[in-house]
Coordinates of C-alpha atoms in Angstrom, one line a residue:
Chain A
Q894 CA -4.8 65.3 14.9
K895 CA -1.5 64.7 13.2
E896 CA 0.2 67.7 11.3
V897 CA 0.2 65.9 8.1
E898 CA -2.4 63.4 7.0
Q899 CA -1.9 60.9 4.2
D900 CA -4.2 57.8 3.3
P901 CA -2.2 54.6 4.0
G902 CA -4.0 52.8 1.1
P903 CA -3.2 50.4 0.0
L904 CA -3.9 51.6 -3.7
S905 CA -3.9 49.0 -6.5
V906 CA -3.9 50.2 -10.2
P907 CA -3.3 48.6 -13.6
E908 CA 0.0 49.2 -15.5
G909 CA -0.5 52.4 -17.6
A910 CA -2.9 54.0 -15.1
I911 CA -2.5 57.6 -13.8
V912 CA -2.0 57.6 -10.0
S913 CA -2.9 60.4 -7.7
L914 CA -1.4 60.4 -4.2
N915 CA -2.3 63.1 -1.9
C916 CA -1.4 64.7 1.6
T917 CA -3.2 67.4 3.7
Y918 CA -1.6 69.4 6.4
S919 CA -2.6 71.7 9.3
N920 CA 0.5 74.0 9.7
S921 CA 0.1 76.9 7.2
A922 CA 3.7 77.7 7.9
F923 CA 5.2 74.9 6.0
Q924 CA 7.0 76.1 3.0
Y925 CA 9.0 73.1 1.6
F926 CA 7.2 70.0 0.3
M927 CA 8.6 66.8 -0.8
W928 CA 7.6 63.4 -2.0
Y929 CA 9.8 60.2 -1.1
R930 CA 9.6 56.8 -2.4
Q931 CA 10.2 53.9 -0.2
Y932 CA 10.8 50.3 -1.5
S933 CA 10.3 47.5 0.8
R934 CA 13.2 47.0 3.3
K935 CA 14.8 50.2 1.9
G936 CA 15.2 53.7 3.1
P937 CA 13.1 56.4 1.6
E938 CA 14.6 58.3 -1.4
L939 CA 13.6 61.8 -2.8
L940 CA 11.5 61.9 -5.7
M941 CA 10.2 65.5 -5.9
Y942 CA 10.9 68.7 -4.3
T943 CA 9.0 71.9 -4.5
Y944 CA 8.9 75.2 -2.5
S945 CA 5.6 76.9 -1.7
S946 CA 2.7 76.7 -4.1
G947 CA 2.9 75.5 -7.8
N948 CA 3.7 72.5 -10.0
K949 CA 6.7 70.7 -10.7
E950 CA 7.3 68.0 -13.4
D951 CA 9.9 65.4 -13.8
G952 CA 9.4 62.9 -16.3
R953 CA 6.3 60.7 -15.4
F954 CA 6.0 62.4 -12.0
T955 CA 4.2 65.8 -11.4
A956 CA 4.0 67.5 -7.9
Q957 CA 1.4 70.0 -7.0
V958 CA 1.2 72.3 -4.0
D959 CA -2.0 74.2 -3.1
K960 CA -1.0 76.3 0.0
S961 CA -4.5 77.8 0.2
S962 CA -6.2 74.4 0.7
K963 CA -3.0 72.9 2.6
Y964 CA -3.2 70.2 0.0
I965 CA -0.4 68.5 -1.9
S966 CA -0.4 65.9 -4.6
L967 CA 1.8 63.5 -6.6
F968 CA 0.6 62.4 -9.8
I969 CA 2.4 59.4 -11.8
R970 CA 1.6 59.0 -15.3
D971 CA 1.7 55.8 -17.4
S972 CA 2.4 53.8 -13.9
Q973 CA 4.6 50.9 -14.1
P974 CA 5.1 47.9 -11.9
S975 CA 8.4 49.3 -10.8
D976 CA 6.5 52.2 -9.3
S977 CA 5.1 49.8 -6.5
A978 CA 6.4 51.3 -3.4
T979 CA 5.3 53.4 -0.5
Y980 CA 5.0 57.1 -1.1
L981 CA 5.6 59.6 1.8
C982 CA 5.1 63.1 1.7
A983 CA 7.0 65.4 3.6
M984 CA 7.1 69.1 4.6
S985 CA 9.1 71.6 6.5
L986 CA 9.2 75.0 8.1
P987 CA 11.6 77.8 6.6
S988 CA 14.2 76.9 9.3
N989 CA 17.9 75.9 9.2
T990 CA 17.3 72.5 11.0
G991 CA 16.4 70.2 8.3
K992 CA 13.5 68.8 10.2
L993 CA 11.0 67.1 8.2
I994 CA 7.4 66.1 8.9
F995 CA 6.3 63.0 7.2
G996 CA 2.8 61.7 6.4
Q997 CA 2.1 58.0 7.0
G998 CA 2.7 57.0 3.5
T999 CA 0.5 55.5 0.7
T1000 CA 1.3 51.9 -0.4
L1001 CA 0.9 51.6 -4.0
Q1002 CA 0.8 48.4 -6.2
V1003 CA 0.9 48.8 -9.9
K1004 CA -0.3 45.5 -11.4
P1005 CA 1.2 44.2 -14.8
Chain B
D230 CA 29.2 52.3 -2.9
T231 CA 26.6 52.8 -0.4
A232 CA 26.2 56.6 0.5
V233 CA 24.7 56.1 4.0
S234 CA 25.5 52.9 5.6
Q235 CA 24.0 51.5 8.8
T236 CA 25.0 48.6 10.9
P237 CA 23.6 46.2 11.9
K238 CA 20.7 45.8 9.5
Y239 CA 18.9 43.6 11.8
L240 CA 18.9 43.6 15.6
V241 CA 16.9 41.4 17.9
T242 CA 17.5 41.6 21.5
Q243 CA 15.7 41.4 24.9
M244 CA 14.2 43.9 27.1
G245 CA 16.6 45.7 29.4
N246 CA 19.5 45.1 27.2
D247 CA 21.8 48.1 25.9
K248 CA 22.5 48.4 22.1
S249 CA 24.2 50.6 19.6
I250 CA 23.6 51.4 15.9
K251 CA 26.4 52.7 13.8
C252 CA 25.7 55.1 10.7
E253 CA 28.4 56.3 8.2
Q254 CA 28.1 58.4 5.2
N255 CA 30.5 59.1 2.5
L256 CA 28.8 61.9 0.7
G257 CA 30.9 64.6 2.4
H258 CA 27.7 65.9 4.0
D259 CA 27.9 67.9 7.3
T260 CA 24.4 67.2 8.8
M261 CA 23.3 63.8 10.0
Y262 CA 19.9 62.6 11.4
W263 CA 18.3 59.8 13.1
Y264 CA 14.6 59.0 12.3
K265 CA 12.5 56.3 13.5
Q266 CA 9.8 54.5 11.6
D267 CA 7.0 52.6 13.5
S268 CA 5.0 49.7 12.3
K269 CA 2.4 51.9 10.8
K270 CA 5.4 53.7 8.7
F271 CA 5.3 56.9 10.5
L272 CA 8.8 58.4 10.1
K273 CA 9.6 60.7 12.9
I274 CA 12.9 62.6 13.5
M275 CA 14.7 62.0 16.6
F276 CA 18.0 63.8 16.5
S277 CA 20.0 65.9 14.2
Y278 CA 23.8 66.8 14.2
N279 CA 25.4 69.5 12.1
N280 CA 29.3 69.5 12.1
K281 CA 29.1 67.3 15.1
E282 CA 26.9 69.7 17.0
L283 CA 23.4 68.5 18.2
I284 CA 20.7 70.9 16.4
I285 CA 17.6 68.8 16.9
N286 CA 16.7 66.7 20.1
E287 CA 13.0 65.8 19.7
T288 CA 11.0 64.5 22.7
V289 CA 13.0 61.3 23.0
P290 CA 13.5 59.3 26.2
N291 CA 17.0 59.8 27.6
R292 CA 17.6 56.2 27.2
F293 CA 18.7 57.1 23.6
S294 CA 21.9 58.8 23.4
P295 CA 23.3 59.9 19.9
K296 CA 27.0 60.4 19.4
S297 CA 28.9 62.1 16.7
P298 CA 32.5 61.4 16.6
D299 CA 33.1 63.3 13.3
K300 CA 31.0 64.5 10.5
A301 CA 30.7 61.2 8.7
H302 CA 29.6 59.3 11.6
L303 CA 26.4 59.5 13.8
N304 CA 25.9 56.4 16.1
L305 CA 22.8 55.8 18.5
H306 CA 23.2 54.2 21.7
I307 CA 20.1 52.9 23.4
N308 CA 19.9 51.9 27.1
S309 CA 17.5 49.6 28.9
L310 CA 15.6 48.7 25.8
E311 CA 12.0 48.4 26.0
L312 CA 9.2 46.5 23.9
G313 CA 8.1 49.9 22.5
D314 CA 11.6 50.8 21.1
S315 CA 11.0 48.1 18.4
A316 CA 10.9 49.9 15.0
V317 CA 13.0 50.6 12.0
Y318 CA 15.7 53.2 12.8
F319 CA 17.0 55.2 9.7
C320 CA 20.0 57.4 9.5
A321 CA 20.1 60.1 7.0
S322 CA 22.5 62.9 5.8
S323 CA 22.2 66.2 4.0
Q324 CA 24.5 69.0 3.0
G325 CA 23.9 71.6 5.4
A326 CA 21.0 71.8 7.8
G327 CA 18.7 73.9 6.0
T328 CA 15.5 72.6 4.4
K329 CA 16.7 73.0 0.9
S330 CA 19.0 70.2 1.4
P331 CA 17.5 66.8 0.5
L332 CA 17.9 64.1 2.9
H333 CA 19.8 60.9 1.7
F334 CA 18.6 57.9 3.9
G335 CA 20.3 54.6 4.8
N336 CA 18.4 51.3 4.5
G337 CA 17.6 51.2 8.2
T338 CA 18.2 48.9 11.1
R339 CA 15.3 46.8 12.1
L340 CA 15.3 46.6 15.8
T341 CA 13.1 43.9 17.7
V342 CA 12.8 43.9 21.4
T343 CA 11.5 40.6 22.9

């Protein structure tokens, strides 16, 4: 069993829909949780960063962490065709090495 | 101005060859990484250097040898390439090696071994 599980999709939604992307994990020691967006043929770029449990909002994006359930989510409101990409969750231990454990990524397509 | 740049972008080579991938960052970061992304898009860390010192060395065959001549550069040399080495290799950098520092990725080097 992988440390971080993420449904690879693909997920197809109409423009304007609310998108929910999720990851589950097995290591309760993870403290830092991130969402990266990766466009085709590009490197991942950081979207959201949260520490421990709770919610964080940035524009149309909201990240949620539920440590008791070992479950994290990314919500995208009013989705746009430009949101079409692969979304990777990542998490790390409270160490000083910077090592990230990534999920497989969910491919999202937003249709106009 | 590309923050993290990798060369080459594409690399096609035959089994048994030796190849190198170069990475440079102009962000002034002191930590650099190599990640490997397989065909199923799993990204997995291979190496990390902080101030030219190796701090992460995952279970990677010793055919892979990273070299960091200075804080702004981290190169990856691969000996005796195998079919299973085909993947996209991403270089990344961050300010500090701690987990509070977001990673900035390059756009990857697509390695195909035939």
